[in-house]
């Protein structure tokens, strides 16, 4: 029997803990019913860690994350932390995890489930069958560039500075992941930047072009400006297969792509590091949605994005494609049978609770695995 996988669970803030309760039931199901077993650790992160320990990420949580086979995170943030210093804010814990674990490749698939087409604000014919993957660079760019800060000028007025910076290696490694992913999909990559305005944009385009020529000539590559990409995402989203872009553009474009699918409550993500000599890579999985403080604690939140993030873990960290398919199929069937949380409920349908959605996915897993 294979050794158990160590899984670190970071429920976080807002709706994070309640969606994570449902995901744990799914993890337990796999533990009982399938070949894969888990040793589960749990730590607070974000505001929850700040409240308990005065920091959004404890050293203990970070070290467990570095050693775990995979990390599953709920969400971080809340209005009560809006005035905390930047390094104490919940988001700082998340950014530190990404940086220290060196999770440079952030996969954000945007897939339209047939049952949810009418939940999209876009017309059916625009989004039907949509399946795109945004690959966001996650450990560099303006999120981490130095110098940054607010300074007082000689005349007594102030100015704020952020720095966009990318090294050749940082661009190459994420672009390589993009080309590799495209080969397993529809073999098309859009590389997105602002080469018309930014030095980093010109450089990004040059590095991606060279890499394409030297190693990935079989993949179809197109360059696109980020503003045009935002427009094309709502105009004709099915032209895209893989979009590879920097940290900030990726943050913005992935929210935009997410909404094409009907709800932010549906979208999972995977953040991956580089493979080491043994083929192991650090990885963290999390829903694209945030902590949704307005509905937290009400058993209303949609747990599917986090459940689907667990499916991505099975696929990308453990190579368990069949098990991942099982989760995705269960979710699809539940939706097809009319299972809806309030964020995706259609006219004449009744919404189920967070727990009710967990019940439905578990019942469907039982049924299809029988
Ligand atoms: C995301 C979020 C984060 C980001 C926040 C919470 C720091 O918006 O993962 O997309 O900006 O990266
Ligand atoms: Mg975001």
Short mmCIF file of C-alpha atoms and ligand atoms in Angstrom, two decimals:
data_model
loop_
_atom_site.label_atom_id
_atom_site.label_comp_id
_atom_site.label_asym_id
_atom_site.label_seq_id
_atom_site.Cartn_x
_atom_site.Cartn_y
_atom_site.Cartn_z
CA UNK A 1 0.00 0.00 0.00
CA UNK A 2 1.27 3.46 -0.87
CA UNK A 3 2.22 5.78 2.00
CA UNK A 4 -0.32 8.32 3.10
CA UNK A 5 -0.09 11.80 1.61
CA UNK A 6 0.43 14.66 4.02
CA UNK A 7 -2.21 17.28 3.40
CA UNK A 8 -2.10 20.66 5.14
CA UNK A 9 -5.49 22.32 5.40
CA UNK A 10 -5.65 26.08 5.86
CA UNK A 11 -9.33 27.03 6.21
CA UNK A 12 -8.62 30.75 6.66
CA UNK A 13 -11.34 33.37 7.03
CA UNK A 14 -14.94 34.15 6.13
CA UNK A 15 -16.55 31.29 4.24
CA UNK A 16 -13.19 29.42 4.14
CA UNK A 17 -13.83 27.27 7.24
CA UNK A 18 -17.38 26.27 6.30
CA UNK A 19 -16.54 25.27 2.73
CA UNK A 20 -13.53 23.38 4.07
CA UNK A 21 -15.79 21.31 6.35
CA UNK A 22 -17.47 19.98 3.20
CA UNK A 23 -14.18 19.33 1.45
CA UNK A 24 -12.93 17.37 4.46
CA UNK A 25 -15.93 15.08 4.11
CA UNK A 26 -14.87 14.45 0.49
CA UNK A 27 -11.25 13.88 1.53
CA UNK A 28 -12.47 11.39 4.17
CA UNK A 29 -14.52 9.66 1.52
CA UNK A 30 -11.40 9.13 -0.62
CA UNK A 31 -9.50 8.00 2.44
CA UNK A 32 -12.12 5.32 3.11
CA UNK A 33 -13.08 4.32 -0.38
CA UNK A 34 -10.10 4.72 -2.67
CA UNK A 35 -6.44 3.68 -2.80
CA UNK A 36 -5.18 7.08 -1.65
CA UNK A 37 -4.87 7.89 2.08
CA UNK A 38 -4.25 11.21 3.81
CA UNK A 39 -2.59 12.43 6.98
CA UNK A 40 -4.25 15.74 7.64
CA UNK A 41 -2.75 18.73 9.40
CA UNK A 42 -4.60 21.97 9.97
CA UNK A 43 -3.43 25.52 10.71
CA UNK A 44 -5.05 28.94 10.81
CA UNK A 45 -3.99 31.41 8.12
CA UNK A 46 -4.86 35.02 7.31
CA UNK A 47 -7.07 36.87 9.77
CA UNK A 48 -7.65 33.70 11.78
CA UNK A 49 -3.89 33.35 12.35
CA UNK A 50 -3.57 37.04 13.08
CA UNK A 51 -6.29 36.85 15.72
CA UNK A 52 -4.76 33.76 17.34
CA UNK A 53 -1.04 34.47 16.94
CA UNK A 54 -0.60 38.11 15.84
CA UNK A 55 0.65 37.13 12.38
CA UNK A 56 -1.22 36.08 9.22
CA UNK A 57 1.17 33.13 8.77
CA UNK A 58 2.99 31.43 11.64
CA UNK A 59 6.43 29.88 11.13
CA UNK A 60 4.90 26.56 12.10
CA UNK A 61 2.22 26.78 9.40
CA UNK A 62 4.82 27.82 6.84
CA UNK A 63 7.13 24.96 7.71
CA UNK A 64 4.28 22.44 7.55
CA UNK A 65 3.33 23.90 4.16
CA UNK A 66 6.91 23.51 2.90
CA UNK A 67 6.96 19.84 3.93
CA UNK A 68 3.41 18.82 3.01
CA UNK A 69 2.64 16.83 -0.12
CA UNK A 70 -0.04 19.41 -0.82
CA UNK A 71 -1.75 22.40 0.79
CA UNK A 72 -5.45 23.18 0.52
CA UNK A 73 -6.48 26.73 1.37
CA UNK A 74 -9.99 28.15 1.88
CA UNK A 75 -9.87 31.93 1.67
CA UNK A 76 -8.34 34.85 3.53
CA UNK A 77 -9.39 38.39 4.37
CA UNK A 78 -12.13 40.40 5.98
CA UNK A 79 -13.14 44.02 6.49
CA UNK A 80 -12.01 43.99 10.12
CA UNK A 81 -8.40 43.82 8.90
CA UNK A 82 -8.65 46.70 6.41
CA UNK A 83 -6.66 49.03 8.62
CA UNK A 84 -4.01 46.57 9.74
CA UNK A 85 -0.44 47.29 8.56
CA UNK A 86 0.24 45.68 5.19
CA UNK A 87 2.50 42.93 6.56
CA UNK A 88 -0.17 41.91 9.10
CA UNK A 89 -3.04 41.81 6.67
CA UNK A 90 -4.53 38.40 5.87
CA UNK A 91 -3.39 38.71 2.24
CA UNK A 92 0.22 39.02 3.41
CA UNK A 93 0.02 35.48 4.78
CA UNK A 94 -1.14 34.16 1.43
CA UNK A 95 1.50 36.09 -0.52
CA UNK A 96 4.23 34.84 1.81
CA UNK A 97 3.11 31.25 1.32
CA UNK A 98 3.20 31.66 -2.45
CA UNK A 99 6.63 33.28 -2.35
CA UNK A 100 8.33 30.98 0.18
CA UNK A 101 6.94 27.86 -1.45
CA UNK A 102 8.02 29.33 -4.82
CA UNK A 103 4.64 28.56 -6.40
CA UNK A 104 5.28 30.38 -9.64
CA UNK A 105 2.68 28.64 -11.81
CA UNK A 106 -0.91 29.42 -10.96
CA UNK A 107 -3.43 27.45 -13.02
CA UNK A 108 -6.89 28.96 -13.13
CA UNK A 109 -9.19 26.96 -15.38
CA UNK A 110 -12.43 28.59 -16.45
CA UNK A 111 -14.83 25.93 -17.57
CA UNK A 112 -18.51 26.33 -18.26
CA UNK A 113 -20.62 23.48 -16.93
CA UNK A 114 -23.53 22.80 -19.27
CA UNK A 115 -26.02 22.96 -16.41
CA UNK A 116 -24.84 26.45 -15.51
CA UNK A 117 -24.77 28.14 -18.91
CA UNK A 118 -27.73 30.28 -18.00
CA UNK A 119 -26.03 31.48 -14.82
CA UNK A 120 -23.49 33.36 -16.96
CA UNK A 121 -24.17 37.02 -17.63
CA UNK A 122 -23.06 36.34 -21.20
CA UNK A 123 -25.19 34.80 -23.89
CA UNK A 124 -25.34 31.03 -24.20
CA UNK A 125 -23.80 31.02 -27.68
CA UNK A 126 -20.78 32.95 -26.41
CA UNK A 127 -19.91 30.73 -23.44
CA UNK A 128 -21.25 27.30 -24.32
CA UNK A 129 -18.47 24.70 -24.17
CA UNK A 130 -15.96 27.24 -22.87
CA UNK A 131 -12.77 25.68 -21.52
CA UNK A 132 -9.86 28.03 -20.99
CA UNK A 133 -6.88 27.91 -18.70
CA UNK A 134 -5.31 31.05 -17.36
CA UNK A 135 -1.76 30.49 -16.28
CA UNK A 136 -0.77 33.32 -13.99
CA UNK A 137 2.80 33.94 -12.90
CA UNK A 138 2.51 34.07 -9.12
CA UNK A 139 5.79 34.88 -7.39
CA UNK A 140 7.19 37.93 -9.17
CA UNK A 141 6.08 41.10 -10.94
CA UNK A 142 4.55 44.07 -9.21
CA UNK A 143 3.30 41.96 -6.30
CA UNK A 144 6.86 41.52 -5.06
CA UNK A 145 9.04 44.02 -6.98
CA UNK A 146 11.36 46.38 -5.10
CA UNK A 147 11.51 49.25 -4.41
CA UNK A 148 8.02 49.76 -3.12
CA UNK A 149 6.49 52.00 -0.52
CA UNK A 150 5.41 55.56 0.14
CA UNK A 151 8.04 58.26 0.46
CA UNK A 152 8.03 61.94 1.28
CA UNK A 153 9.61 64.12 -1.35
CA UNK A 154 11.81 67.16 -0.77
CA UNK A 155 8.85 69.50 -1.12
CA UNK A 156 6.95 67.65 1.60
CA UNK A 157 4.46 65.93 -0.72
CA UNK A 158 4.37 62.14 -0.89
CA UNK A 159 4.55 59.57 -3.62
CA UNK A 160 3.92 55.82 -3.73
CA UNK A 161 5.99 53.34 -5.72
CA UNK A 162 5.46 49.77 -6.89
CA UNK A 163 7.92 48.03 -9.14
CA UNK A 164 7.15 45.66 -11.98
CA UNK A 165 10.12 43.39 -12.49
CA UNK A 166 10.69 40.11 -14.31
CA UNK A 167 13.88 38.17 -14.87
CA UNK A 168 14.39 36.05 -17.95
CA UNK A 169 14.24 32.88 -15.84
CA UNK A 170 10.98 33.91 -14.19
CA UNK A 171 9.33 34.39 -17.59
CA UNK A 172 10.85 31.25 -19.10
CA UNK A 173 9.72 28.89 -16.39
CA UNK A 174 6.11 29.98 -16.39
CA UNK A 175 5.92 30.14 -20.18
CA UNK A 176 7.35 26.61 -20.39
CA UNK A 177 4.56 25.36 -18.12
CA UNK A 178 2.07 27.14 -20.38
CA UNK A 179 3.37 25.45 -23.52
CA UNK A 180 3.45 22.06 -21.80
CA UNK A 181 -0.13 22.45 -20.60
CA UNK A 182 -1.25 23.54 -24.06
CA UNK A 183 0.21 20.37 -25.58
CA UNK A 184 -2.20 18.35 -23.45
CA UNK A 185 -5.13 20.60 -24.42
CA UNK A 186 -5.81 22.35 -27.74
CA UNK A 187 -2.17 23.29 -28.32
CA UNK A 188 -2.71 27.05 -28.37
CA UNK A 189 -1.07 29.69 -26.17
CA UNK A 190 -1.84 33.40 -25.91
CA UNK A 191 0.97 35.27 -24.19
CA UNK A 192 -0.43 38.44 -22.66
CA UNK A 193 1.41 41.63 -21.65
CA UNK A 194 1.57 45.37 -22.43
CA UNK A 195 4.54 45.43 -24.79
CA UNK A 196 3.15 48.64 -26.26
CA UNK A 197 3.84 50.51 -23.01
CA UNK A 198 6.01 48.54 -20.62
CA UNK A 199 9.66 47.48 -20.69
CA UNK A 200 8.69 44.27 -18.91
CA UNK A 201 6.08 43.74 -21.61
CA UNK A 202 8.60 44.01 -24.46
CA UNK A 203 10.95 41.73 -22.57
CA UNK A 204 8.19 39.21 -21.76
CA UNK A 205 7.29 38.99 -25.45
CA UNK A 206 10.91 38.53 -26.48
CA UNK A 207 11.63 35.81 -23.92
CA UNK A 208 8.43 33.90 -24.74
CA UNK A 209 9.16 34.14 -28.48
CA UNK A 210 12.70 32.77 -28.02
CA UNK A 211 11.49 29.92 -25.84
CA UNK A 212 8.79 29.09 -28.35
CA UNK A 213 11.30 28.96 -31.19
CA UNK A 214 13.81 26.88 -29.30
CA UNK A 215 11.58 24.31 -27.58
CA UNK A 216 7.88 24.63 -28.36
CA UNK A 217 7.59 25.34 -32.08
CA UNK A 218 4.79 22.76 -32.35
CA UNK A 219 2.49 24.88 -30.16
CA UNK A 220 0.53 27.73 -31.74
CA UNK A 221 1.60 31.01 -30.10
CA UNK A 222 -0.06 34.41 -30.26
CA UNK A 223 0.89 37.58 -28.42
CA UNK A 224 -1.84 39.86 -27.15
CA UNK A 225 -1.99 43.10 -25.17
CA UNK A 226 -3.66 42.73 -21.80
CA UNK A 227 -6.37 45.32 -22.45
CA UNK A 228 -7.29 43.61 -25.72
CA UNK A 229 -7.33 40.27 -23.90
CA UNK A 230 -9.84 41.60 -21.36
CA UNK A 231 -12.02 42.74 -24.24
CA UNK A 232 -11.66 39.47 -26.18
CA UNK A 233 -12.55 37.48 -23.05
CA UNK A 234 -16.02 38.93 -23.02
CA UNK A 235 -16.35 39.24 -26.79
CA UNK A 236 -15.28 35.82 -27.98
CA UNK A 237 -13.83 33.80 -25.10
CA UNK A 238 -13.69 30.51 -26.97
CA UNK A 239 -10.78 31.75 -29.08
CA UNK A 240 -8.56 31.04 -26.05
CA UNK A 241 -7.03 27.80 -24.88
CA UNK A 242 -4.11 28.65 -22.56
CA UNK A 243 -3.43 32.27 -21.58
CA UNK A 244 -0.05 32.84 -19.98
CA UNK A 245 0.47 36.15 -18.28
CA UNK A 246 2.12 37.99 -15.41
CA UNK A 247 1.02 38.23 -11.81
CA UNK A 248 -1.09 41.40 -11.96
CA UNK A 249 -2.68 40.87 -15.38
CA UNK A 250 -3.36 37.28 -14.36
CA UNK A 251 -5.13 38.42 -11.21
CA UNK A 252 -7.42 40.70 -13.19
CA UNK A 253 -8.02 38.52 -16.24
CA UNK A 254 -8.78 35.46 -14.13
CA UNK A 255 -11.60 37.23 -12.29
CA UNK A 256 -12.95 38.27 -15.65
CA UNK A 257 -12.70 34.75 -17.06
CA UNK A 258 -14.24 33.33 -13.91
CA UNK A 259 -17.37 35.37 -14.33
CA UNK A 260 -17.92 33.96 -17.83
CA UNK A 261 -18.67 30.67 -16.14
CA UNK A 262 -21.53 32.04 -14.10
CA UNK A 263 -20.06 32.17 -10.63
CA UNK A 264 -16.79 32.75 -8.90
CA UNK A 265 -18.06 30.06 -6.54
CA UNK A 266 -17.27 27.37 -9.11
CA UNK A 267 -13.63 27.99 -9.92
CA UNK A 268 -10.70 26.07 -8.50
CA UNK A 269 -7.00 26.83 -8.83
CA UNK A 270 -3.65 25.14 -8.44
CA UNK A 271 -0.37 26.86 -7.63
CA UNK A 272 2.66 24.78 -8.45
CA UNK A 273 6.38 25.03 -7.82
CA UNK A 274 9.20 23.52 -9.84
CA UNK A 275 9.85 19.78 -9.75
CA UNK A 276 12.82 18.75 -7.62
CA UNK A 277 15.21 15.88 -8.46
CA UNK A 278 12.71 13.34 -7.10
CA UNK A 279 9.87 14.67 -9.24
CA UNK A 280 8.12 16.20 -6.24
CA UNK A 281 6.74 19.72 -6.45
CA UNK A 282 5.32 21.98 -3.80
CA UNK A 283 1.69 22.80 -4.43
CA UNK A 284 -1.20 24.73 -3.00
CA UNK A 285 -4.81 24.47 -4.12
CA UNK A 286 -7.43 27.10 -3.46
CA UNK A 287 -10.71 28.42 -4.82
CA UNK A 288 -10.44 31.59 -6.92
CA UNK A 289 -13.17 33.25 -4.84
CA UNK A 290 -12.44 35.23 -1.71
CA UNK A 291 -13.67 35.01 1.88
CA UNK A 292 -17.13 36.54 1.14
CA UNK A 293 -17.60 38.00 4.64
CA UNK A 294 -21.17 39.06 3.80
CA UNK A 295 -22.37 35.45 3.72
CA UNK A 296 -19.85 33.89 6.11
CA UNK A 297 -21.25 31.62 8.84
CA UNK A 298 -24.65 31.37 7.16
CA UNK A 299 -24.22 27.96 5.55
CA UNK A 300 -24.94 29.59 2.17
CA UNK A 301 -21.56 29.54 0.46
CA UNK A 302 -20.83 27.38 -2.55
CA UNK A 303 -18.24 24.71 -1.59
CA UNK A 304 -17.75 23.51 -5.17
CA UNK A 305 -14.71 25.66 -6.02
CA UNK A 306 -12.83 24.20 -3.07
CA UNK A 307 -14.08 20.68 -3.81
CA UNK A 308 -12.87 21.11 -7.40
CA UNK A 309 -9.55 22.42 -6.06
CA UNK A 310 -9.20 19.13 -4.22
CA UNK A 311 -9.82 17.39 -7.57
CA UNK A 312 -6.97 19.43 -9.08
CA UNK A 313 -4.78 18.24 -6.22
CA UNK A 314 -5.58 14.62 -7.00
CA UNK A 315 -4.66 15.27 -10.63
CA UNK A 316 -1.59 17.49 -10.38
CA UNK A 317 0.04 16.48 -7.09
CA UNK A 318 -0.80 12.81 -6.93
CA UNK A 319 -1.24 11.82 -10.58
CA UNK A 320 -4.68 10.39 -9.73
CA UNK A 321 -6.52 11.42 -12.86
CA UNK A 322 -9.29 8.84 -12.39
CA UNK A 323 -9.99 10.03 -8.87
CA UNK A 324 -10.00 13.64 -10.04
CA UNK A 325 -12.43 12.68 -12.81
CA UNK A 326 -14.66 11.08 -10.19
CA UNK A 327 -14.94 14.32 -8.20
CA UNK A 328 -15.52 16.39 -11.32
CA UNK A 329 -18.14 13.96 -12.58
CA UNK A 330 -19.93 13.96 -9.23
CA UNK A 331 -20.05 17.77 -9.27
CA UNK A 332 -21.29 17.82 -12.84
CA UNK A 333 -24.05 15.31 -12.06
CA UNK A 334 -25.17 17.20 -8.97
CA UNK A 335 -25.45 20.38 -11.05
CA UNK A 336 -27.27 18.54 -13.83
CA UNK A 337 -29.77 17.22 -11.29
CA UNK A 338 -30.50 20.80 -10.20
CA UNK A 339 -28.30 21.03 -7.10
CA UNK A 340 -27.62 24.74 -6.61
CA UNK A 341 -26.29 26.98 -3.89
CA UNK A 342 -27.73 30.50 -3.84
CA UNK A 343 -24.99 31.98 -6.05
CA UNK A 344 -25.93 29.75 -9.00
CA UNK A 345 -29.62 29.18 -8.43
CA UNK A 346 -31.84 29.67 -11.46
CA UNK A 347 -35.43 30.88 -11.65
CA UNK A 348 -37.87 28.37 -10.16
CA UNK A 349 -35.11 26.41 -8.46
CA UNK A 350 -34.50 26.03 -4.77
CA UNK A 351 -31.05 26.71 -3.33
CA UNK A 352 -29.37 24.22 -1.04
CA UNK A 353 -27.07 25.11 1.84
CA UNK A 354 -23.31 24.63 1.91
CA UNK A 355 -23.87 21.44 3.88
CA UNK A 356 -26.63 20.35 1.51
CA UNK A 357 -24.24 20.71 -1.43
CA UNK A 358 -21.65 18.63 0.44
CA UNK A 359 -24.31 15.97 1.09
CA UNK A 360 -25.26 15.93 -2.59
CA UNK A 361 -21.68 15.52 -3.83
CA UNK A 362 -21.01 12.72 -1.33
CA UNK A 363 -24.21 10.91 -2.28
CA UNK A 364 -23.26 11.19 -5.94
CA UNK A 365 -19.75 9.88 -5.25
CA UNK A 366 -21.30 6.90 -3.48
CA UNK A 367 -23.58 6.33 -6.41
CA UNK A 368 -21.07 6.54 -9.25
CA UNK A 369 -18.34 4.65 -7.40
CA UNK A 370 -20.67 1.80 -6.41
C1 LIG B 1 -6.21 36.15 -5.92
C2 LIG B 1 -6.50 37.22 -4.89
C3 LIG B 1 -5.20 37.59 -4.21
C4 LIG B 1 -4.29 38.20 -5.24
C5 LIG B 1 -5.36 38.51 -2.98
C6 LIG B 1 -6.29 37.92 -1.95
C7 LIG B 1 -4.04 38.85 -2.37
O1 LIG B 1 -7.14 38.29 -5.49
O2 LIG B 1 -5.66 35.10 -5.54
O3 LIG B 1 -6.58 36.34 -7.07
O4 LIG B 1 -4.37 39.40 -5.56
O5 LIG B 1 -3.44 37.48 -5.76
MG1 LIG B 2 -7.69 37.99 -7.54
#
